[in-house]
XYZ file of C-alpha atoms in Angstrom:
475
model
C -27.678 -73.698 -15.804
C -25.593 -76.291 -13.986
C -22.440 -74.621 -15.361
C -23.646 -71.218 -14.164
C -24.413 -72.626 -10.701
C -20.912 -74.110 -10.413
C -19.293 -70.847 -11.469
C -21.483 -68.843 -9.063
C -20.365 -71.070 -6.169
C -16.688 -70.648 -7.074
C -17.096 -66.915 -7.473
C -18.803 -66.569 -4.109
C -16.010 -68.556 -2.463
C -13.432 -66.339 -4.149
C -15.199 -63.239 -2.853
C -15.354 -64.653 0.672
C -11.602 -65.094 1.011
C -10.427 -61.926 -0.749
C -9.391 -58.442 0.301
C -10.520 -55.552 -1.788
C -10.392 -51.850 -2.622
C -12.039 -49.002 -4.447
C -10.875 -45.819 -6.066
C -11.721 -42.644 -4.115
C -15.446 -42.114 -3.582
C -17.151 -38.758 -3.830
C -20.025 -39.646 -1.483
C -23.331 -41.336 -2.053
C -24.729 -40.600 -5.519
C -28.368 -39.523 -5.697
C -30.902 -41.850 -7.291
C -30.637 -41.606 -11.095
C -33.781 -40.751 -13.040
C -33.350 -44.153 -14.719
C -30.992 -47.019 -13.802
C -27.666 -46.477 -15.598
C -26.777 -48.543 -18.657
C -24.200 -51.247 -18.095
C -20.689 -50.200 -19.207
C -18.683 -52.341 -21.625
C -16.205 -53.189 -18.838
C -17.887 -54.929 -15.934
C -15.466 -53.435 -13.393
C -16.681 -49.958 -14.359
C -20.094 -50.613 -12.794
C -20.762 -48.297 -9.839
C -23.536 -49.625 -7.613
C -23.018 -47.553 -4.476
C -26.090 -45.426 -5.251
C -28.105 -48.531 -4.297
C -27.174 -47.886 -0.654
C -30.338 -45.774 -0.734
C -33.165 -48.325 -0.591
C -35.370 -45.982 -2.626
C -33.011 -46.460 -5.583
C -33.588 -50.235 -5.647
C -36.218 -50.545 -8.353
C -35.145 -53.914 -9.771
C -35.352 -57.354 -8.143
C -31.692 -57.981 -9.037
C -30.615 -54.854 -7.160
C -30.414 -57.008 -4.023
C -27.359 -58.696 -5.566
C -25.807 -55.466 -6.827
C -25.406 -53.890 -3.375
C -24.957 -55.994 -0.226
C -23.908 -53.751 2.706
C -21.148 -55.043 4.963
C -21.233 -52.285 7.607
C -24.388 -50.546 8.684
C -22.563 -47.284 9.382
C -20.332 -47.325 6.250
C -21.976 -47.275 2.820
C -18.636 -47.779 1.051
C -18.198 -51.231 2.625
C -20.215 -53.473 0.335
C -20.273 -56.485 -1.965
C -21.738 -56.648 -5.456
C -22.406 -59.557 -7.816
C -23.038 -59.465 -11.553
C -23.202 -61.519 -14.733
C -22.614 -61.062 -18.455
C -24.078 -63.881 -20.562
C -23.949 -64.112 -24.354
C -25.768 -66.808 -26.355
C -24.646 -66.609 -29.956
C -24.974 -68.258 -33.320
C -22.568 -67.731 -36.222
C -22.500 -68.782 -39.861
C -19.864 -68.286 -42.529
C -19.731 -69.630 -46.069
C -16.439 -70.244 -47.868
C -13.966 -69.495 -45.040
C -10.756 -67.958 -46.372
C -12.629 -67.285 -49.629
C -13.076 -70.990 -50.326
C -9.528 -72.083 -49.470
C -10.427 -73.356 -45.996
C -12.764 -76.065 -44.702
C -16.437 -75.808 -45.769
C -18.446 -73.192 -43.961
C -21.324 -73.967 -41.595
C -23.432 -72.612 -38.741
C -22.519 -73.248 -35.095
C -23.489 -72.029 -31.606
C -21.273 -70.258 -29.082
C -21.850 -69.611 -25.394
C -20.077 -67.150 -23.132
C -20.636 -66.741 -19.374
C -18.964 -64.228 -17.065
C -19.785 -63.970 -13.368
C -18.145 -61.343 -11.201
C -17.917 -60.104 -7.638
C -16.897 -56.595 -6.638
C -15.856 -56.246 -3.001
C -15.170 -52.850 -1.384
C -13.632 -51.963 1.970
C -13.809 -48.201 2.290
C -12.668 -45.735 -0.313
C -9.128 -47.047 -0.821
C -9.278 -50.840 -1.161
C -11.146 -53.030 -3.617
C -11.026 -56.541 -5.017
C -12.684 -57.455 -8.317
C -12.923 -61.074 -9.491
C -14.495 -62.510 -12.629
C -14.765 -66.120 -13.757
C -15.501 -67.041 -17.365
C -16.588 -69.958 -19.492
C -16.492 -69.818 -23.307
C -17.824 -72.742 -25.367
C -18.166 -73.370 -29.119
C -19.451 -76.586 -30.712
C -19.766 -77.826 -34.273
C -17.539 -75.451 -36.230
C -16.028 -77.115 -39.309
C -12.279 -77.208 -38.881
C -12.613 -76.894 -35.110
C -12.519 -73.859 -32.808
C -10.096 -71.033 -33.438
C -7.218 -71.220 -30.962
C -7.453 -68.583 -28.252
C -10.725 -67.150 -29.585
C -13.564 -69.644 -29.232
C -13.129 -72.188 -26.419
C -11.883 -71.874 -22.843
C -13.947 -74.107 -20.577
C -13.451 -72.378 -17.233
C -10.978 -69.632 -16.410
C -10.152 -66.650 -14.255
C -10.844 -63.791 -16.610
C -10.161 -61.005 -14.129
C -8.860 -60.826 -10.585
C -7.246 -57.612 -9.349
C -6.805 -55.314 -6.365
C -7.232 -51.544 -6.492
C -5.284 -49.586 -3.897
C -5.718 -45.846 -3.445
C -2.183 -44.547 -2.953
C -2.893 -40.818 -2.732
C -5.792 -38.383 -2.896
C -6.093 -34.612 -2.689
C -9.441 -33.163 -3.725
C -10.238 -34.518 -7.189
C -6.621 -35.544 -7.798
C -5.639 -39.121 -7.009
C -3.296 -42.012 -7.747
C -4.598 -45.592 -7.798
C -2.641 -48.804 -8.281
C -4.293 -51.824 -9.922
C -2.498 -55.177 -9.600
C -3.561 -58.498 -11.075
C -5.503 -59.822 -14.065
C -7.549 -57.162 -15.813
C -9.183 -56.003 -19.022
C -7.821 -52.863 -20.672
C -9.259 -50.586 -23.322
C -8.015 -47.174 -24.440
C -8.995 -44.566 -26.987
C -10.634 -45.750 -30.188
C -9.717 -49.347 -29.252
C -7.821 -49.940 -32.477
C -4.605 -50.636 -30.485
C -5.815 -51.835 -27.042
C -9.225 -53.411 -26.492
C -11.160 -56.193 -24.749
C -11.938 -57.951 -28.092
C -15.649 -58.262 -27.309
C -16.409 -59.538 -30.820
C -14.844 -62.936 -30.039
C -16.128 -65.609 -27.684
C -13.176 -65.010 -25.296
C -12.575 -61.439 -24.216
C -8.946 -60.371 -23.778
C -7.265 -59.832 -20.410
C -3.758 -59.015 -19.182
C -1.691 -59.816 -16.079
C 0.286 -57.015 -14.476
C 0.223 -53.524 -12.986
C -1.652 -50.369 -13.921
C -1.245 -46.955 -12.287
C -4.023 -44.407 -12.877
C -3.426 -40.730 -12.065
C -6.033 -37.973 -12.084
C -4.232 -34.632 -12.043
C -6.147 -31.525 -12.984
C -7.584 -32.098 -16.442
C -5.268 -35.019 -17.168
C -6.093 -38.712 -16.847
C -2.869 -40.711 -17.171
C -2.554 -44.504 -17.172
C 0.822 -46.261 -16.983
C 0.952 -50.045 -17.203
C 3.247 -53.049 -17.531
C 1.481 -56.324 -18.374
C 1.563 -59.643 -20.189
C -1.382 -61.003 -22.204
C -2.988 -64.168 -20.858
C -2.879 -67.446 -22.774
C -6.390 -68.627 -23.681
C -5.937 -72.401 -23.597
C -9.047 -74.560 -23.965
C -9.005 -76.439 -20.639
C -9.968 -75.688 -17.040
C -8.028 -72.882 -15.334
C -5.303 -73.271 -17.958
C -4.680 -69.590 -18.691
C -1.268 -68.457 -17.429
C 0.352 -65.213 -18.587
C 2.171 -65.396 -21.909
C 5.854 -65.201 -20.954
C 6.882 -64.780 -24.598
C 5.285 -61.334 -24.778
C 5.604 -58.153 -22.697
C 3.514 -55.011 -23.138
C 3.911 -51.645 -21.420
C 2.998 -48.034 -21.996
C 1.558 -44.672 -20.956
C -1.814 -43.358 -22.171
C -2.895 -39.784 -21.358
C -6.147 -37.931 -22.084
C -7.170 -34.309 -21.520
C -9.493 -31.657 -23.020
C -8.291 -30.012 -26.226
C -9.347 -26.389 -25.877
C -8.524 -25.419 -29.461
C -11.673 -27.265 -30.573
C -15.031 -26.841 -28.779
C -15.875 -30.120 -27.082
C -12.539 -31.564 -28.182
C -10.183 -33.937 -26.394
C -6.682 -35.186 -27.119
C -5.018 -38.529 -26.425
C -1.241 -38.933 -26.253
C 0.371 -42.340 -25.892
C 3.538 -44.401 -25.899
C 3.341 -48.217 -26.114
C 6.108 -50.824 -26.015
C 5.965 -54.448 -27.137
C 8.508 -57.254 -26.866
C 7.297 -60.486 -28.515
C 9.498 -63.524 -29.154
C 7.548 -65.395 -31.835
C 6.327 -62.973 -34.528
C 5.945 -63.713 -38.217
C 5.716 -61.453 -41.266
C 4.779 -62.390 -44.811
C 7.784 -63.950 -46.540
C 9.850 -64.072 -43.340
C 10.563 -66.717 -40.710
C 9.360 -66.208 -37.138
C 11.540 -64.101 -34.854
C 11.695 -61.625 -32.008
C 10.042 -58.239 -32.410
C 10.748 -55.215 -30.229
C 8.430 -52.404 -31.258
C 7.775 -48.909 -29.916
C 4.565 -47.012 -30.734
C 3.751 -43.329 -30.286
C 0.619 -41.542 -31.375
C -2.012 -38.916 -30.818
C -5.753 -38.803 -31.282
C -7.940 -35.692 -31.494
C -11.631 -36.393 -31.013
C -14.869 -34.919 -29.788
C -18.326 -33.637 -30.659
C -19.375 -30.224 -31.949
C -23.153 -29.988 -32.085
C -24.334 -32.780 -34.391
C -20.809 -33.443 -35.689
C -18.543 -36.093 -34.142
C -14.968 -36.750 -35.211
C -11.857 -38.792 -34.434
C -8.457 -38.308 -36.106
C -5.452 -40.425 -35.104
C -1.808 -40.565 -36.194
C 0.496 -43.408 -35.127
C 4.175 -44.123 -35.772
C 6.132 -47.284 -34.914
C 9.837 -48.148 -34.838
C 12.048 -50.871 -33.385
C 13.626 -54.115 -34.567
C 12.682 -57.523 -35.944
C 15.537 -60.027 -35.863
C 18.391 -58.008 -37.443
C 16.087 -55.614 -39.345
C 14.667 -52.269 -38.330
C 10.980 -51.346 -38.117
C 9.363 -48.248 -39.613
C 5.564 -48.369 -39.741
C 2.639 -45.965 -39.496
C -1.128 -45.624 -39.427
C -3.615 -42.825 -40.119
C -7.235 -43.273 -39.061
C -10.067 -40.804 -39.454
C -13.784 -41.004 -38.808
C -16.380 -38.258 -39.131
C -20.105 -38.502 -38.447
C -23.060 -36.135 -38.626
C -26.413 -36.788 -36.946
C -29.587 -35.236 -38.378
C -32.061 -35.015 -35.498
C -34.754 -33.142 -37.409
C -35.804 -35.887 -39.855
C -37.315 -39.352 -39.367
C -34.949 -42.123 -38.156
C -32.496 -39.480 -36.833
C -29.730 -40.819 -39.113
C -26.039 -40.544 -38.338
C -24.090 -40.470 -41.588
C -20.465 -41.414 -41.143
C -17.348 -42.204 -43.094
C -14.180 -43.945 -41.972
C -10.919 -43.655 -43.947
C -7.964 -45.638 -42.639
C -4.435 -46.455 -43.777
C -2.162 -49.044 -42.145
C 1.309 -49.469 -43.604
C 2.621 -52.675 -45.158
C 6.070 -54.089 -45.817
C 7.665 -52.932 -49.079
C 10.836 -55.024 -48.765
C 10.149 -58.687 -47.812
C 13.775 -59.683 -48.405
C 15.030 -57.652 -45.440
C 16.351 -54.306 -44.291
C 13.322 -52.583 -42.804
C 9.952 -54.056 -41.797
C 7.122 -51.716 -42.784
C 4.109 -53.760 -41.621
C 2.038 -51.919 -39.044
C 1.392 -53.894 -35.846
C -2.179 -53.370 -34.626
C -1.113 -54.755 -31.205
C -4.279 -55.742 -29.293
C -6.867 -54.217 -31.602
C -10.603 -54.418 -31.123
C -12.269 -57.402 -32.777
C -15.175 -55.857 -34.720
C -13.290 -52.966 -36.310
C -14.782 -53.129 -39.810
C -17.230 -55.979 -39.156
C -17.795 -58.877 -36.777
C -16.682 -61.248 -39.537
C -13.088 -60.129 -38.815
C -11.787 -61.474 -42.111
C -8.454 -59.657 -41.618
C -6.827 -57.204 -39.228
C -5.557 -53.634 -39.395
C -2.273 -54.245 -41.187
C -1.224 -53.432 -44.757
C -4.616 -51.940 -45.561
C -6.216 -48.894 -47.143
C -9.935 -48.708 -46.300
C -12.913 -46.493 -47.052
C -16.111 -47.306 -45.127
C -19.256 -45.117 -45.340
C -22.175 -45.928 -43.044
C -25.604 -44.707 -41.958
C -26.992 -45.443 -38.498
C -30.802 -45.294 -38.511
C -32.894 -45.224 -35.341
C -36.090 -47.167 -35.956
C -37.162 -46.418 -32.388
C -35.569 -45.444 -29.077
C -34.471 -49.051 -28.606
C -33.873 -50.310 -32.161
C -31.191 -49.171 -34.608
C -29.930 -50.489 -37.930
C -26.556 -49.568 -39.471
C -25.976 -50.426 -43.142
C -22.421 -49.867 -44.320
C -20.093 -50.482 -47.242
C -16.320 -50.893 -47.256
C -13.622 -51.181 -49.913
C -10.143 -52.561 -49.147
C -6.759 -52.240 -50.861
C -3.299 -53.411 -49.826
C -1.018 -50.553 -48.856
C 1.938 -52.573 -50.190
C 1.554 -55.102 -53.006
C 4.576 -56.968 -51.588
C 2.848 -57.758 -48.302
C -0.148 -59.932 -47.450
C -3.254 -59.847 -45.286
C -2.990 -60.546 -41.555
C -5.421 -61.606 -38.874
C -6.248 -59.274 -35.985
C -3.773 -61.249 -33.821
C -0.970 -61.054 -36.411
C -1.131 -64.395 -38.227
C -0.932 -64.461 -42.015
C -4.379 -64.887 -43.595
C -3.324 -64.583 -47.256
C 0.272 -64.258 -48.445
C 1.008 -61.367 -50.765
C 3.873 -63.134 -52.548
C 1.836 -64.542 -55.470
C -0.065 -61.450 -56.679
C 0.725 -57.834 -57.514
C -2.928 -56.749 -57.486
C -3.617 -54.056 -54.872
C -7.438 -54.314 -54.715
C -8.546 -56.808 -52.064
C -12.321 -56.534 -52.318
C -15.392 -54.940 -50.752
C -18.233 -55.761 -48.446
C -21.846 -54.741 -47.920
C -23.271 -55.350 -44.453
C -25.936 -54.274 -41.992
C -26.109 -54.426 -38.198
C -29.373 -54.498 -36.241
C -29.464 -53.832 -32.494
C -32.452 -53.974 -30.147
C -31.914 -52.843 -26.560
C -34.983 -54.601 -25.205
C -34.359 -53.301 -21.690
C -31.477 -52.522 -19.368
C -30.591 -56.192 -19.018
C -31.223 -57.646 -22.496
C -29.758 -56.670 -25.872
C -30.239 -58.514 -29.155
C -27.812 -57.990 -32.034
C -27.377 -59.356 -35.543
C -25.062 -58.627 -38.451
C -25.164 -59.874 -42.043
C -22.224 -59.336 -44.395
C -21.500 -60.223 -48.004
C -17.879 -59.959 -49.114
C -16.974 -59.509 -52.814
C -13.360 -60.625 -53.484
C -11.361 -58.634 -56.041
C -8.227 -59.339 -58.065
C -5.836 -59.982 -55.178
C -8.031 -62.606 -53.493
C -9.037 -64.183 -56.788
C -5.365 -64.643 -57.666
C -4.262 -65.784 -54.176
C -7.205 -67.934 -52.973
C -10.152 -69.816 -54.465
C -11.712 -66.362 -54.744
C -15.262 -67.179 -53.674
C -17.732 -64.753 -52.180
C -18.322 -64.916 -48.419
C -21.659 -64.703 -46.641
C -21.475 -64.106 -42.900
C -24.237 -63.975 -40.313
C -24.048 -63.647 -36.550
C -26.741 -63.032 -33.987
C -26.668 -63.030 -30.212
C -28.558 -62.253 -27.048
C -26.735 -60.453 -24.240
C -27.975 -60.595 -20.668
C -26.415 -58.350 -18.001
C -26.995 -57.753 -14.364
């Protein structure tokens, strides 16, 4: 609590000395039938409906809307928090080739202020503290420990508005997440969420939503306010979304992404500079009880003196049966991420998953979306309106037997140079989620991983048991 009090004081001081802005407002929203659920990105909270005192049904609503001008409802200040208390256990890290596994606690605290002056200026600030203690082998660099840091701090400036069309500039430190999050995400599965420093321009034009950005990732060092931008890496791109009329309820994403990183490593190669371009499209939507997402991605560029040619195909289809008990959603995910077929040089074929979401196949995050072929069926069962359980299975193969397994951030987990076996292994897992109320969510996942020939030939080859559970508190 002392840590939270210190962070609250700093956050309040930050709010007091800052200017601010907001994207164009469409007038006071009416009171919702129930308070809205909290979005995954804290800056997406919209609390202006609380200007109507009749909408304030929660004690904490006094902190979510503090008016600054009696005659102007869009001049206001809002405070919020996102706290996660978590425990994690893993046996046989790196399939028995790492330090012994154990259980350890993790703590994550985010406190934010959202300050609005009218419909064209906004400042959003968020301080964070991420702590892990007791993990054998120590905390994972950039993932587990950052004692106190500025997680977000940006200005929004409304540059132009005409009806529902608008252009807004965001400048500063910010989270970003687009599409299916398998290329750009906040990495919520780790103890430190991801943020970027730079500029983002959002345009609403007719049915199009277009984001253009130029940023650098932040460095998550373990000290106090020791998180400068990473000057060895630049990231830029354009991401556009609009309805896809060919399919009822369909939408289409189109994107271009550029990356320039100076210290990249591939299996069997020394570290070097990578300049990679990514283009892709995603078609997704819902038709009745059927939901779907199909994505194609191609990458090219250079690594040292070699070229880059890589690709990915991801598909997920789900069907919800509302008419039977538990209202199950049966889904299947089939993904392919290219690997490198020529380690000695010429052309690099390893797909770069850029800033992928953390819990893509599971919260264990044993490896990232590179050089993989995956099939993952699942069934989401609703035990009640607030409780769901999702058992799932997954089987993994290497796309190239001459390439290894990589972490989500691009490090080599297991080299592929000592085995020609394509089959990596499989897992069986289940996730349980209880949304106790608007503010509190409890989550747990258990996973058992069965290593196959590749891991048995390249590591100690032991089974992995993984368990995580946490309590989220939001306001």
